[in-house]
Amino acid sequence: MNKAKVIKSLIYKFIERFSVKCIGLVISIIQARLLAPEVFGQLSLLLVFTDLSLTVVDGGLNSALVQSKGVKERDYSTVFIITLGLTAVMIVLLYFAAPLIAGYYQSPALIMPLRIYSLSMFFSAFNSIQVARMQREMRFREMMYCSLAATLTAGTLGIAMAYKGAGLWALVGYYFSHIAVTCIAMFCTDRWIPRGKFSKDSAKRLYGFGIKMLASSMITTIYNDIRPLIIGKKFSTADLGYYERGQRFSTTVSRNLDTAVQSVMFPVMAQAQDDKKQVRAMLRRAQTMGEFVIFPAMVGMSAVAEPMVRLLLTEKWMPCVIFVQVLCIAEMQTPITSANLVAVKALGRSDILMKQELLRRTLMIIVLLITVFVFNSVEAIAYGFLFSAWLDAIITSMPVKQLLDYGFADQAKDMWRCLLAAVIMGAAVAAINLLNIPDAAKLVIQIITGAAVYVSACAALKVESFTYVLNMLKKHKDAKKASSPDAE
């Protein structure tokens, strides 16, 4: 794989994820100012059941299509037929389960939104094939344009509905239209339609890898979804809304880096899977560059949480500040965990992923249950997630040590300078909270101070990724100067 193409693909994927999610965050902030916290709690419950259904529908087949060395038209058609059939089954199940779910959470308003939103799974089913095809072909620039178009279109509709007082329907309209427009935009770009027939051989071969990925995905999805289910039932939808809002801020950067890394590095590593030395080098670069971006972003957001929430969301959302702070620190492990998982998946070891996923989520669920039933508070659940997240980074590094000889001890040696630079920056930014000035001015000062301190700390500590970025910029500048007419 051409190195320049990989870097360009990463850039496009980063731009897509961060631009889309930053626009999405702005949209959600506007909606949060117009809607009550309880509405966002209801949305979280609704998404739990649709996300779980989509995991069943995917069946790990999307990852199998990307990971396979050779994919034919009959493979795409086979996966499409299976996915469409499972989608129809899940939509029917959700239709009849909706009253039971709404009754359990004593929220009758969930019935129709859940039934309507479940129909978006048809678009998701078709889109999964488009995504697999475009990922294999490294067409991330086109995917970026499709995502941006969908976000802007859906955002306009969602804000308009919230302004008109549509409540939960405003959020459903936003998410539904985003999925639908993304699918339509990608179809206009890729123009793929199923042309082959169903193949038992293709289904058997792809499910050989996919079924283990499904098991891993199911465990992950259940773990991620059990937290909002518990908060929504044991506490209140308002508490769930505050938790969800804190999580939204903390994951805007971290999870989108995760998506970008997985989308680009997975097909690249899969193609290089026979050269473990090259895969190890890719893994190390993905982790260190991810840490260089994520560590300061998460520490900084945690430090500015109070003025940020008050300024952007108003006083009614201040209970979510503690969740922003705690969950940001939890999300710092994302570049480590994500890259480890991608490497193991790219090597085709879905058997290891399944076993590892079972261990990871069992331990995390134990921690979750302790925080729920012993400490009995939503804040304790957040702190439990913080502990679990960093434990997760250690666990995911174990098979990497075995397969690539790059375990957590080696990863820690590569990360400590960047981590220390982020902590120094965070301390400087947090000190500014003591100033008695308007929140807007305070945030501006904190951002400028944070950037200056982080760059200075990285230079003083000789952070490898910082030096790498400077060298890349210098080479780009020299190349641009050499190609300019004045250079002749």
Short mmCIF file of C-alpha atoms in Angstrom, two decimals:
data_model
loop_
_atom_site.label_atom_id
_atom_site.label_comp_id
_atom_site.label_asym_id
_atom_site.label_seq_id
_atom_site.Cartn_x
_atom_site.Cartn_y
_atom_site.Cartn_z
CA MET A 1 0.00 0.00 0.00
CA ASN A 2 1.37 3.41 -1.04
CA LYS A 3 2.38 5.37 2.10
CA ALA A 4 1.21 8.68 0.63
CA LYS A 5 -2.20 7.16 -0.12
CA VAL A 6 -2.50 5.87 3.46
CA ILE A 7 -1.62 9.28 4.91
CA LYS A 8 -4.02 11.02 2.53
CA SER A 9 -6.76 8.55 3.45
CA LEU A 10 -6.15 9.17 7.16
CA ILE A 11 -6.32 12.91 6.60
CA TYR A 12 -9.62 12.64 4.74
CA LYS A 13 -11.05 10.32 7.39
CA PHE A 14 -9.93 12.63 10.20
CA ILE A 15 -11.47 15.61 8.40
CA GLU A 16 -14.68 13.68 7.86
CA ARG A 17 -15.05 12.43 11.41
CA PHE A 18 -14.01 15.62 13.18
CA SER A 19 -15.87 18.01 10.87
CA VAL A 20 -19.01 15.87 10.92
CA LYS A 21 -18.92 15.37 14.67
CA CYS A 22 -18.01 18.97 15.42
CA ILE A 23 -20.95 20.10 13.28
CA GLY A 24 -23.04 17.43 15.00
CA LEU A 25 -21.92 18.71 18.40
CA VAL A 26 -22.94 22.25 17.47
CA ILE A 27 -26.32 20.92 16.33
CA SER A 28 -26.77 18.96 19.56
CA ILE A 29 -25.81 22.01 21.63
CA ILE A 30 -28.49 24.07 19.88
CA GLN A 31 -31.01 21.27 20.44
CA ALA A 32 -29.94 20.94 24.08
CA ARG A 33 -30.67 24.63 24.63
CA LEU A 34 -34.14 24.13 23.15
CA LEU A 35 -35.04 20.73 24.65
CA ALA A 36 -35.20 19.31 28.19
CA PRO A 37 -32.56 16.86 29.55
CA GLU A 38 -35.29 14.20 29.87
CA VAL A 39 -35.71 14.15 26.09
CA PHE A 40 -32.06 13.23 25.58
CA GLY A 41 -32.44 10.48 28.16
CA GLN A 42 -35.38 9.08 26.18
CA LEU A 43 -33.29 9.19 23.01
CA SER A 44 -30.51 7.22 24.70
CA LEU A 45 -32.96 4.46 25.61
CA LEU A 46 -34.30 4.40 22.06
CA LEU A 47 -30.80 4.13 20.56
CA VAL A 48 -29.91 1.24 22.88
CA PHE A 49 -32.37 -1.10 21.20
CA THR A 50 -31.72 0.01 17.62
CA ASP A 51 -27.94 -0.22 18.09
CA LEU A 52 -28.28 -3.74 19.47
CA SER A 53 -30.49 -4.68 16.51
CA LEU A 54 -27.97 -3.25 14.03
CA THR A 55 -25.21 -5.30 15.64
CA VAL A 56 -27.24 -8.46 15.03
CA VAL A 57 -27.98 -7.36 11.46
CA ASP A 58 -24.33 -6.67 10.63
CA GLY A 59 -23.28 -10.05 11.96
CA GLY A 60 -19.60 -9.14 11.54
CA LEU A 61 -20.04 -9.46 7.78
CA ASN A 62 -19.02 -5.88 7.06
CA SER A 63 -15.66 -6.46 8.76
CA ALA A 64 -15.34 -9.77 6.92
CA LEU A 65 -15.80 -8.00 3.57
CA VAL A 66 -13.07 -5.47 4.42
CA GLN A 67 -10.67 -8.04 5.89
CA SER A 68 -10.91 -10.59 3.05
CA LYS A 69 -8.05 -10.49 0.57
CA GLY A 70 -10.32 -11.07 -2.41
CA VAL A 71 -14.00 -10.08 -2.61
CA LYS A 72 -16.26 -10.81 -5.58
CA GLU A 73 -19.61 -9.39 -6.58
CA ARG A 74 -21.42 -12.48 -5.29
CA ASP A 75 -19.91 -11.81 -1.83
CA TYR A 76 -21.42 -8.32 -1.73
CA SER A 77 -24.78 -9.59 -2.97
CA THR A 78 -24.80 -12.46 -0.47
CA VAL A 79 -24.07 -10.15 2.45
CA PHE A 80 -26.72 -7.70 1.22
CA ILE A 81 -29.42 -10.40 1.06
CA ILE A 82 -28.55 -11.70 4.54
CA THR A 83 -28.43 -8.19 5.99
CA LEU A 84 -31.73 -7.14 4.42
CA GLY A 85 -33.48 -10.27 5.69
CA LEU A 86 -32.19 -9.81 9.24
CA THR A 87 -33.16 -6.14 9.13
CA ALA A 88 -36.77 -6.99 8.31
CA VAL A 89 -36.88 -9.46 11.21
CA MET A 90 -35.45 -6.95 13.70
CA ILE A 91 -37.84 -4.20 12.62
CA VAL A 92 -40.81 -6.50 13.19
CA LEU A 93 -39.46 -7.51 16.60
CA LEU A 94 -38.94 -3.89 17.63
CA TYR A 95 -42.44 -2.97 16.44
CA PHE A 96 -44.06 -5.48 18.80
CA ALA A 97 -41.52 -4.93 21.61
CA ALA A 98 -41.97 -1.14 21.65
CA PRO A 99 -44.97 -1.10 24.07
CA LEU A 100 -43.15 -3.48 26.44
CA ILE A 101 -40.00 -1.35 26.41
CA ALA A 102 -41.96 1.87 26.94
CA GLY A 103 -43.94 0.25 29.77
CA TYR A 104 -40.82 -1.00 31.53
CA TYR A 105 -39.37 2.52 31.59
CA GLN A 106 -42.78 4.09 32.27
CA SER A 107 -42.38 6.25 29.17
CA PRO A 108 -45.29 5.78 26.72
CA ALA A 109 -43.82 8.50 24.50
CA LEU A 110 -41.16 6.00 23.37
CA ILE A 111 -43.53 3.68 21.47
CA MET A 112 -44.02 5.48 18.14
CA PRO A 113 -40.53 7.07 17.96
CA LEU A 114 -38.96 3.63 18.45
CA ARG A 115 -41.16 2.07 15.77
CA ILE A 116 -40.49 4.84 13.27
CA TYR A 117 -36.77 5.09 13.96
CA SER A 118 -36.32 1.34 13.55
CA LEU A 119 -37.21 1.78 9.86
CA SER A 120 -33.92 3.62 9.39
CA MET A 121 -32.27 0.20 9.70
CA PHE A 122 -33.18 -0.46 6.04
CA PHE A 123 -30.94 2.44 5.04
CA SER A 124 -28.23 1.23 7.43
CA ALA A 125 -28.36 -2.26 5.90
CA PHE A 126 -27.81 -0.97 2.38
CA ASN A 127 -25.22 1.55 3.56
CA SER A 128 -23.12 -1.15 5.23
CA ILE A 129 -22.27 -2.62 1.81
CA GLN A 130 -21.44 0.81 0.44
CA VAL A 131 -19.14 1.49 3.38
CA ALA A 132 -17.34 -1.85 2.97
CA ARG A 133 -16.79 -1.26 -0.75
CA MET A 134 -15.52 2.29 -0.31
CA GLN A 135 -13.27 1.34 2.60
CA ARG A 136 -11.66 -1.45 0.57
CA GLU A 137 -11.04 1.00 -2.27
CA MET A 138 -9.77 3.71 0.14
CA ARG A 139 -12.34 6.21 -1.19
CA PHE A 140 -12.41 8.28 1.98
CA ARG A 141 -12.66 11.67 0.28
CA GLU A 142 -16.01 10.69 -1.26
CA MET A 143 -17.19 9.28 2.07
CA MET A 144 -16.26 12.61 3.68
CA TYR A 145 -18.46 14.58 1.25
CA CYS A 146 -21.40 12.20 1.79
CA SER A 147 -21.15 12.47 5.59
CA LEU A 148 -20.91 16.26 5.51
CA ALA A 149 -23.95 16.54 3.23
CA ALA A 150 -25.96 14.24 5.51
CA THR A 151 -24.95 16.09 8.69
CA LEU A 152 -25.85 19.53 7.35
CA THR A 153 -29.18 18.33 5.90
CA ALA A 154 -30.19 16.38 9.00
CA GLY A 155 -28.98 19.15 11.30
CA THR A 156 -31.14 21.74 9.59
CA LEU A 157 -34.19 19.50 9.97
CA GLY A 158 -33.40 18.58 13.60
CA ILE A 159 -32.92 22.19 14.70
CA ALA A 160 -36.08 23.32 12.93
CA MET A 161 -38.10 20.58 14.62
CA ALA A 162 -36.61 21.40 18.04
CA TYR A 163 -37.40 25.11 17.54
CA LYS A 164 -41.00 24.14 16.75
CA GLY A 165 -41.22 22.21 20.03
CA ALA A 166 -41.21 18.70 18.56
CA GLY A 167 -39.43 17.27 21.63
CA LEU A 168 -38.19 13.70 21.15
CA TRP A 169 -39.33 13.74 17.52
CA ALA A 170 -36.76 16.46 16.79
CA LEU A 171 -33.96 14.10 17.82
CA VAL A 172 -35.52 11.14 16.00
CA GLY A 173 -35.89 13.27 12.87
CA TYR A 174 -32.24 14.29 13.05
CA TYR A 175 -30.86 10.76 13.46
CA PHE A 176 -33.25 9.15 10.96
CA SER A 177 -32.59 11.73 8.24
CA HIS A 178 -28.82 11.54 8.82
CA ILE A 179 -28.83 7.79 8.14
CA ALA A 180 -31.14 8.12 5.12
CA VAL A 181 -29.28 11.00 3.47
CA THR A 182 -25.90 9.30 4.04
CA CYS A 183 -27.16 6.18 2.29
CA ILE A 184 -28.65 8.14 -0.62
CA ALA A 185 -25.49 10.25 -1.03
CA MET A 186 -23.27 7.18 -1.03
CA PHE A 187 -25.52 5.47 -3.57
CA CYS A 188 -25.23 8.49 -5.86
CA THR A 189 -21.45 8.22 -5.47
CA ASP A 190 -20.92 4.45 -5.69
CA ARG A 191 -23.99 3.37 -7.70
CA TRP A 192 -23.76 -0.16 -6.36
CA ILE A 193 -26.78 -2.45 -6.59
CA PRO A 194 -26.83 -6.21 -5.91
CA ARG A 195 -26.10 -8.03 -9.17
CA GLY A 196 -25.02 -11.47 -8.07
CA LYS A 197 -27.03 -14.31 -6.57
CA PHE A 198 -26.97 -15.63 -3.05
CA SER A 199 -23.99 -17.93 -2.54
CA LYS A 200 -23.85 -20.49 0.24
CA ASP A 201 -20.10 -20.75 -0.16
CA SER A 202 -19.68 -16.97 0.25
CA ALA A 203 -21.96 -16.93 3.28
CA LYS A 204 -20.07 -19.80 4.90
CA ARG A 205 -16.64 -18.27 4.22
CA LEU A 206 -17.55 -14.77 5.39
CA TYR A 207 -19.43 -16.00 8.45
CA GLY A 208 -16.34 -18.01 9.43
CA PHE A 209 -14.68 -14.70 10.26
CA GLY A 210 -17.84 -12.68 10.81
CA ILE A 211 -19.54 -14.87 13.40
CA LYS A 212 -16.64 -14.35 15.80
CA MET A 213 -16.71 -10.64 15.07
CA LEU A 214 -20.47 -10.71 15.75
CA ALA A 215 -19.87 -12.32 19.13
CA SER A 216 -17.30 -9.63 19.96
CA SER A 217 -19.57 -6.83 18.71
CA MET A 218 -22.58 -8.18 20.60
CA ILE A 219 -20.64 -8.28 23.87
CA THR A 220 -19.35 -4.75 23.27
CA THR A 221 -22.77 -3.38 22.34
CA ILE A 222 -24.49 -5.00 25.31
CA TYR A 223 -21.83 -3.60 27.63
CA ASN A 224 -22.11 -0.09 26.16
CA ASP A 225 -25.90 -0.21 26.28
CA ILE A 226 -26.35 -1.68 29.74
CA ARG A 227 -25.17 1.55 31.37
CA PRO A 228 -27.94 3.79 29.94
CA LEU A 229 -30.47 1.02 30.57
CA ILE A 230 -29.52 0.92 34.27
CA ILE A 231 -29.37 4.70 34.66
CA GLY A 232 -32.70 5.17 32.88
CA LYS A 233 -34.44 2.59 35.08
CA LYS A 234 -32.74 2.94 38.48
CA PHE A 235 -32.41 6.73 38.46
CA SER A 236 -34.26 8.90 35.92
CA THR A 237 -34.28 9.92 32.26
CA ALA A 238 -33.02 13.36 33.39
CA ASP A 239 -29.98 11.73 35.04
CA LEU A 240 -29.48 9.72 31.87
CA GLY A 241 -29.69 12.95 29.86
CA TYR A 242 -26.95 14.55 31.98
CA TYR A 243 -24.75 11.46 31.63
CA GLU A 244 -25.39 11.30 27.88
CA ARG A 245 -24.46 14.96 27.47
CA GLY A 246 -21.21 14.47 29.39
CA GLN A 247 -20.46 11.45 27.25
CA ARG A 248 -21.22 13.39 24.05
CA PHE A 249 -18.62 16.01 24.87
CA SER A 250 -15.98 13.46 25.89
CA THR A 251 -16.44 11.24 22.84
CA THR A 252 -16.56 13.95 20.17
CA VAL A 253 -12.79 13.77 19.71
CA SER A 254 -11.86 10.33 21.09
CA ARG A 255 -14.48 8.13 19.41
CA ASN A 256 -14.08 9.91 16.09
CA LEU A 257 -10.35 9.33 16.17
CA ASP A 258 -11.21 5.71 16.94
CA THR A 259 -13.53 5.53 13.91
CA ALA A 260 -10.98 7.21 11.66
CA VAL A 261 -8.16 4.90 12.75
CA GLN A 262 -10.27 1.76 12.40
CA SER A 263 -11.72 2.78 9.01
CA VAL A 264 -8.33 3.53 7.44
CA MET A 265 -5.84 1.35 9.32
CA PHE A 266 -7.96 -1.81 9.26
CA PRO A 267 -7.89 -2.30 5.48
CA VAL A 268 -4.24 -1.15 5.33
CA MET A 269 -3.11 -3.51 8.09
CA ALA A 270 -5.22 -6.31 6.60
CA GLN A 271 -3.34 -5.99 3.32
CA ALA A 272 -0.01 -6.10 5.20
CA GLN A 273 -1.07 -8.89 7.56
CA ASP A 274 1.69 -11.26 6.35
CA ASP A 275 4.40 -8.75 7.35
CA LYS A 276 4.13 -8.50 11.14
CA LYS A 277 7.04 -6.08 11.39
CA GLN A 278 5.18 -3.64 9.17
CA VAL A 279 1.92 -4.11 11.10
CA ARG A 280 3.79 -3.41 14.37
CA ALA A 281 5.23 -0.20 12.93
CA MET A 282 1.77 0.88 11.75
CA LEU A 283 0.28 0.10 15.16
CA ARG A 284 2.94 2.11 16.98
CA ARG A 285 2.54 5.12 14.69
CA ALA A 286 -1.28 5.00 14.99
CA GLN A 287 -1.08 4.91 18.78
CA THR A 288 1.52 7.64 19.25
CA MET A 289 -0.15 10.02 16.79
CA GLY A 290 -3.53 9.32 18.38
CA GLU A 291 -2.16 10.05 21.86
CA PHE A 292 -0.56 13.27 20.60
CA VAL A 293 -4.06 14.51 19.61
CA ILE A 294 -6.29 12.84 22.21
CA PHE A 295 -4.35 13.41 25.44
CA PRO A 296 -4.34 17.23 25.31
CA ALA A 297 -7.88 17.37 23.93
CA MET A 298 -9.31 15.23 26.73
CA VAL A 299 -7.29 16.80 29.56
CA GLY A 300 -8.09 20.27 28.25
CA MET A 301 -11.82 19.62 27.93
CA SER A 302 -11.90 18.20 31.45
CA ALA A 303 -10.19 21.36 32.74
CA VAL A 304 -12.61 23.76 31.00
CA ALA A 305 -15.77 21.71 31.61
CA GLU A 306 -17.50 24.11 34.00
CA PRO A 307 -17.29 27.37 32.00
CA MET A 308 -17.84 25.44 28.75
CA VAL A 309 -21.09 23.80 29.88
CA ARG A 310 -22.45 26.99 31.44
CA LEU A 311 -21.69 29.03 28.32
CA LEU A 312 -22.84 26.52 25.69
CA LEU A 313 -25.73 24.70 27.38
CA THR A 314 -26.90 27.17 30.09
CA GLU A 315 -27.31 26.56 33.83
CA LYS A 316 -29.93 23.82 33.43
CA TRP A 317 -27.18 21.45 32.23
CA MET A 318 -24.61 22.12 35.00
CA PRO A 319 -25.15 18.66 36.63
CA CYS A 320 -23.41 17.17 33.57
CA VAL A 321 -20.07 18.92 34.35
CA ILE A 322 -18.79 16.08 36.56
CA PHE A 323 -19.54 13.59 33.78
CA VAL A 324 -17.63 15.65 31.22
CA GLN A 325 -14.61 15.77 33.54
CA VAL A 326 -14.54 12.09 34.49
CA LEU A 327 -15.44 10.65 31.09
CA CYS A 328 -12.83 12.79 29.31
CA ILE A 329 -10.09 11.18 31.41
CA ALA A 330 -11.63 7.77 30.70
CA GLU A 331 -11.62 8.37 26.95
CA MET A 332 -7.87 9.15 26.91
CA GLN A 333 -7.15 5.43 26.48
CA THR A 334 -9.04 5.28 23.16
CA PRO A 335 -6.02 5.51 20.80
CA ILE A 336 -4.33 2.67 22.70
CA THR A 337 -7.31 0.33 22.87
CA SER A 338 -8.54 1.11 19.36
CA ALA A 339 -5.21 0.53 17.63
CA ASN A 340 -4.65 -2.72 19.55
CA LEU A 341 -8.02 -4.07 18.47
CA VAL A 342 -7.49 -3.04 14.85
CA ALA A 343 -4.13 -4.82 14.71
CA VAL A 344 -5.52 -8.09 16.05
CA LYS A 345 -8.56 -7.88 13.75
CA ALA A 346 -6.40 -7.09 10.70
CA LEU A 347 -4.26 -10.17 11.41
CA GLY A 348 -7.45 -12.22 11.04
CA ARG A 349 -7.47 -13.40 14.67
CA SER A 350 -11.18 -13.02 15.32
CA ASP A 351 -10.91 -16.00 17.68
CA ILE A 352 -8.63 -13.99 19.97
CA LEU A 353 -10.92 -10.96 19.70
CA MET A 354 -13.93 -13.00 20.80
CA LYS A 355 -12.17 -14.47 23.84
CA GLN A 356 -10.64 -11.12 24.73
CA GLU A 357 -13.97 -9.35 24.39
CA LEU A 358 -15.58 -11.81 26.78
CA LEU A 359 -12.85 -11.19 29.38
CA ARG A 360 -12.91 -7.39 28.93
CA ARG A 361 -16.65 -6.99 29.21
CA THR A 362 -17.04 -9.49 32.07
CA LEU A 363 -14.60 -7.48 34.18
CA MET A 364 -16.22 -4.20 33.16
CA ILE A 365 -19.73 -5.41 33.96
CA ILE A 366 -18.51 -6.54 37.40
CA VAL A 367 -17.15 -3.04 38.01
CA LEU A 368 -20.41 -1.53 36.74
CA LEU A 369 -22.56 -3.67 39.05
CA ILE A 370 -20.38 -2.74 42.03
CA THR A 371 -20.77 0.97 41.31
CA VAL A 372 -24.55 0.60 40.87
CA PHE A 373 -25.43 -1.55 43.85
CA VAL A 374 -22.70 -0.60 46.34
CA PHE A 375 -22.28 3.13 45.71
CA ASN A 376 -25.74 3.73 44.19
CA SER A 377 -25.05 6.94 42.25
CA VAL A 378 -24.65 7.99 38.62
CA GLU A 379 -21.33 9.68 39.51
CA ALA A 380 -20.02 6.33 40.81
CA ILE A 381 -20.98 4.73 37.49
CA ALA A 382 -18.86 7.34 35.70
CA TYR A 383 -15.86 6.71 37.98
CA GLY A 384 -16.31 2.97 37.46
CA PHE A 385 -16.18 3.50 33.72
CA LEU A 386 -12.94 5.47 34.16
CA PHE A 387 -11.33 2.55 35.98
CA SER A 388 -12.68 0.02 33.47
CA ALA A 389 -11.51 2.01 30.45
CA TRP A 390 -7.87 2.04 31.51
CA LEU A 391 -8.06 -1.59 32.57
CA ASP A 392 -9.31 -2.20 29.04
CA ALA A 393 -6.16 -0.66 27.55
CA ILE A 394 -4.03 -3.15 29.47
CA ILE A 395 -6.17 -6.14 28.48
CA THR A 396 -6.23 -5.29 24.76
CA SER A 397 -2.43 -5.05 24.72
CA MET A 398 -1.99 -8.66 25.89
CA PRO A 399 -2.58 -10.42 22.54
CA VAL A 400 -0.58 -7.65 20.81
CA LYS A 401 2.37 -8.61 23.00
CA GLN A 402 1.94 -12.21 21.87
CA LEU A 403 1.39 -11.47 18.16
CA LEU A 404 3.61 -8.42 17.57
CA ASP A 405 5.85 -8.21 20.67
CA TYR A 406 4.48 -4.78 21.52
CA GLY A 407 2.78 -5.05 24.90
CA PHE A 408 1.49 -2.42 27.33
CA ALA A 409 4.92 -1.83 28.89
CA ASP A 410 6.31 -0.92 25.46
CA GLN A 411 3.25 1.20 24.71
CA ALA A 412 3.61 3.03 28.05
CA LYS A 413 7.24 3.88 27.24
CA ASP A 414 6.05 5.47 24.01
CA MET A 415 3.22 7.43 25.65
CA TRP A 416 4.59 8.86 28.91
CA ARG A 417 6.15 12.02 27.47
CA CYS A 418 2.97 12.96 25.64
CA LEU A 419 0.92 12.20 28.77
CA LEU A 420 3.15 14.36 30.97
CA ALA A 421 2.92 17.25 28.48
CA ALA A 422 -0.89 16.98 28.57
CA VAL A 423 -0.96 16.94 32.40
CA ILE A 424 1.25 20.05 32.59
CA MET A 425 -1.06 21.77 30.10
CA GLY A 426 -4.15 20.69 32.07
CA ALA A 427 -2.79 22.13 35.32
CA ALA A 428 -2.12 25.49 33.65
CA VAL A 429 -5.60 25.59 32.10
CA ALA A 430 -7.36 24.55 35.33
CA ALA A 431 -5.64 27.36 37.25
CA ILE A 432 -7.39 29.92 35.02
CA ASN A 433 -10.76 28.75 36.42
CA LEU A 434 -9.86 30.73 39.55
CA LEU A 435 -10.16 34.01 37.63
CA ASN A 436 -13.42 35.88 38.23
CA ILE A 437 -14.12 36.80 34.60
CA PRO A 438 -16.94 36.00 32.10
CA ASP A 439 -17.01 32.44 30.83
CA ALA A 440 -16.46 33.41 27.17
CA ALA A 441 -13.27 35.35 27.98
CA LYS A 442 -12.13 32.60 30.33
CA LEU A 443 -12.50 29.92 27.63
CA VAL A 444 -10.56 31.96 25.08
CA ILE A 445 -7.70 32.48 27.55
CA GLN A 446 -7.74 28.79 28.51
CA ILE A 447 -7.59 27.61 24.88
CA ILE A 448 -4.71 29.95 23.99
CA THR A 449 -2.82 29.11 27.18
CA GLY A 450 -3.40 25.38 26.73
CA ALA A 451 -2.09 25.37 23.16
CA ALA A 452 1.01 27.38 24.07
CA VAL A 453 1.84 25.29 27.16
CA TYR A 454 1.29 21.97 25.35
CA VAL A 455 3.51 22.89 22.40
CA SER A 456 6.22 24.14 24.79
CA ALA A 457 5.99 21.01 26.94
CA CYS A 458 6.16 18.72 23.88
CA ALA A 459 9.24 20.56 22.63
CA ALA A 460 10.93 20.42 26.05
CA LEU A 461 10.12 16.72 26.57
CA LYS A 462 11.05 15.85 22.97
CA VAL A 463 7.74 14.14 22.24
CA GLU A 464 8.30 11.94 19.19
CA SER A 465 4.99 12.69 17.47
CA PHE A 466 5.57 16.43 17.86
CA THR A 467 8.95 16.10 16.13
CA TYR A 468 7.37 13.88 13.46
CA VAL A 469 4.69 16.47 12.70
CA LEU A 470 7.25 19.28 12.51
CA ASN A 471 9.37 17.25 10.08
CA MET A 472 6.33 16.45 7.94
CA LEU A 473 5.41 20.14 7.79
CA LYS A 474 8.99 21.07 6.93
CA LYS A 475 9.13 18.51 4.12
CA HIS A 476 5.81 19.74 2.77
CA LYS A 477 7.02 23.35 2.88
CA ASP A 478 10.33 22.45 1.17
CA ALA A 479 8.52 20.45 -1.52
CA LYS A 480 6.11 23.31 -2.13
CA LYS A 481 9.00 25.79 -2.35
CA ALA A 482 10.90 23.52 -4.74
CA SER A 483 7.90 23.20 -7.06
CA SER A 484 7.11 26.92 -7.13
CA PRO A 485 8.01 28.94 -10.26
CA ASP A 486 10.36 31.15 -8.19
CA ALA A 487 12.53 28.13 -7.40
CA GLU A 488 13.57 27.73 -11.06
#
